[in-house]
Short mmCIF file of C-alpha atoms in Angstrom, two decimals:
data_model
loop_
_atom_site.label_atom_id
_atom_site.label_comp_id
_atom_site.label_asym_id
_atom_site.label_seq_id
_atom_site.Cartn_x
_atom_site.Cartn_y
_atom_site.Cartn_z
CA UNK A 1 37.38 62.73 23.87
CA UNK A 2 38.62 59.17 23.10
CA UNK A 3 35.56 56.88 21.82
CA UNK A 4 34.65 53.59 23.69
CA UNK A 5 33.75 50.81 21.72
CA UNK A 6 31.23 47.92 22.78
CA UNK A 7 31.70 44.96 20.88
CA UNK A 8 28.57 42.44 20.36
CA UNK A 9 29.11 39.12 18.85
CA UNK A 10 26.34 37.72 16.64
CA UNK A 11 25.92 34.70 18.63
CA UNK A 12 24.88 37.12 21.23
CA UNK A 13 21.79 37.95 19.17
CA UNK A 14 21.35 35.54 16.35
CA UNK A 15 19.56 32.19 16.70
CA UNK A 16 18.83 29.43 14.65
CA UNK A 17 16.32 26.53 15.04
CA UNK A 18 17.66 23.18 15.26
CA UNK A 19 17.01 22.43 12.03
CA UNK A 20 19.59 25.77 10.66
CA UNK A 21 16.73 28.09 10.01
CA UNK A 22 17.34 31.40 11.36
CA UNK A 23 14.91 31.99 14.54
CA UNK A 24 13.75 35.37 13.65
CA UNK A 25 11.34 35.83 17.11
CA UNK A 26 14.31 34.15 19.20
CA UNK A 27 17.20 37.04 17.33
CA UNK A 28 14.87 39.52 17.93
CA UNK A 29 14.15 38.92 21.46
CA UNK A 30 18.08 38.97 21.93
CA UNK A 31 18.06 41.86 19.74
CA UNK A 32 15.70 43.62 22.68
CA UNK A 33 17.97 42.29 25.40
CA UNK A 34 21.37 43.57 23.82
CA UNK A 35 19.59 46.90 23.52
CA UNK A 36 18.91 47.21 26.89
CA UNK A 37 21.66 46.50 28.10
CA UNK A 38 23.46 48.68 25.47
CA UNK A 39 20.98 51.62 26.50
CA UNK A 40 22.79 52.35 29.29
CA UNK A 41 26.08 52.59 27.96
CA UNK A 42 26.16 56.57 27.52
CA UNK A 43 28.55 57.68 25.01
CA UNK A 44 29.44 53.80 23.19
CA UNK A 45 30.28 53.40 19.78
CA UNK A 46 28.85 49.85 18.49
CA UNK A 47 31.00 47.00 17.05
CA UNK A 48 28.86 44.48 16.13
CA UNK A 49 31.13 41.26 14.90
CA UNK A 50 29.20 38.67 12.61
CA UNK A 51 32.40 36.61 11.74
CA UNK A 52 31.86 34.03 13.70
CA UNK A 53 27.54 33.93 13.19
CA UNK A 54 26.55 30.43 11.35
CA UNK A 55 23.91 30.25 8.46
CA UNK A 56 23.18 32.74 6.31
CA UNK A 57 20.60 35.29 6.64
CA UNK A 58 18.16 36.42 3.98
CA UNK A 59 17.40 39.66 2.74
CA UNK A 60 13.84 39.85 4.08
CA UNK A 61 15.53 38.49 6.96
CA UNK A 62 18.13 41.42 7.23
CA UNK A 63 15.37 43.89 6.54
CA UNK A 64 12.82 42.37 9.18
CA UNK A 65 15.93 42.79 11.96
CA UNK A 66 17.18 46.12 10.81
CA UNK A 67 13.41 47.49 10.78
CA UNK A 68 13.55 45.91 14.30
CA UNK A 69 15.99 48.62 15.38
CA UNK A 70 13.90 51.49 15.35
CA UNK A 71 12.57 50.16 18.92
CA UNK A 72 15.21 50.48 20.07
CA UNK A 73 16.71 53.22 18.70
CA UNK A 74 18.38 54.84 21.97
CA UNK A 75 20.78 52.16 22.30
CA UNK A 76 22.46 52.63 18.53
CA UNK A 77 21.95 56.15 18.55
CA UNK A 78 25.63 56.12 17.96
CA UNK A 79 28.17 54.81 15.10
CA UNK A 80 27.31 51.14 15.04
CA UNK A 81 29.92 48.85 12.51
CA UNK A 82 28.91 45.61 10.95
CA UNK A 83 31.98 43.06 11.17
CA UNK A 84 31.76 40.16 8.69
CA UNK A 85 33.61 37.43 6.68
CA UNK A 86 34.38 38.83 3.08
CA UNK A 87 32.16 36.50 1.47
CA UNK A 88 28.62 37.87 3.72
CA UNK A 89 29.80 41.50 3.10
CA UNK A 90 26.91 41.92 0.49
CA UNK A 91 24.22 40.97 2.87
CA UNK A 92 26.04 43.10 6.07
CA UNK A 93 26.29 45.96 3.59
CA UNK A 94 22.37 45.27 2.60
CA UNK A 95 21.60 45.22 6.37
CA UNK A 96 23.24 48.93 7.44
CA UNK A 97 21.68 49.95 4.32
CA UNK A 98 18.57 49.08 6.11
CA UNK A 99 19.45 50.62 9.05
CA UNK A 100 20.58 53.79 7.55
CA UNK A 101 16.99 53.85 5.70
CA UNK A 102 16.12 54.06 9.58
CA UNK A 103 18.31 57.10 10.04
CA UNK A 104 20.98 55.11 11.85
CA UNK A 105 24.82 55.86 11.61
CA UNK A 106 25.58 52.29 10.43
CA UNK A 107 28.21 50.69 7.87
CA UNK A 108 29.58 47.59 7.53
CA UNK A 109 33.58 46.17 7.31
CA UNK A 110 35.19 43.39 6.76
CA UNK A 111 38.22 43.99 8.31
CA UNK A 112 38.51 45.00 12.27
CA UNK A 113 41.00 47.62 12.24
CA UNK A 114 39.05 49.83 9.79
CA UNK A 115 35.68 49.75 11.13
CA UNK A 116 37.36 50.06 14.38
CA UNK A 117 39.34 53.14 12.76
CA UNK A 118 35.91 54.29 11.55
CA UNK A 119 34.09 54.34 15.32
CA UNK A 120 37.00 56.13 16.59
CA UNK A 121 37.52 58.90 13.86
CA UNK A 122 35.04 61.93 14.65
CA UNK A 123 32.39 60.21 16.86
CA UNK A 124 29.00 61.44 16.51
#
């Protein structure tokens, strides 16, 4: 069976105060809303593509959203891949870390046509 692939961009969940901050309440209200909609998506592989995201998160910032995940564990139930620039891949690799801590399928890539190879290769 061929995989399908749902790609979220960060700026669909990420938000920042005006002042560059990262608004952790605001992401992970977006977080809950991508999920839901994402819930009823049977059978979806998860690209999630940060390349584009401003700011820099933290690492207690990373945690706190992949900890988040667990509510909302139905809707990344699947493979979910972490798209970044080369120079954040530390911090997306930190963050499926997290999220594989969580028993989640989760890695992250830098480049789109392997972590797209990766969803599609033996879905879970």
């Amino acid at each position: 069976m061929p995989a399908q692939i749902k790609v979220i961009r960060a700026n669909d969940f990420i938000r920042a105060k005006p002042t560059g901050e990262l608004d952790l309440e605001a992401s992970e209200r977006l977080l809950a809303g991508v999920a839901k909609a994402a819930a009823s998506l049977d059978d979806f592989e998860i690209l999630v593509d940060t390349r584009e995201a401003q700011g820099t998160m933290s690492a207690t910032d990373l945690w706190f959203l992949a900890d988040k995940l667990v509510h909302y564990r139905s809707a990344f139930a699947r493979k979910t891949a972490v798209l970044c620039p080369l120079e954040k891949f530390d911090r997306a690799k930190f963050f499926a870390m997290c999220a594989e801590n969580q028993g989640f399928n989760m890695r992250a890539f830098t480049a789109y046509e392997e972590a797209m190879e990766w969803l599609i290769v033996d879905p879970v």
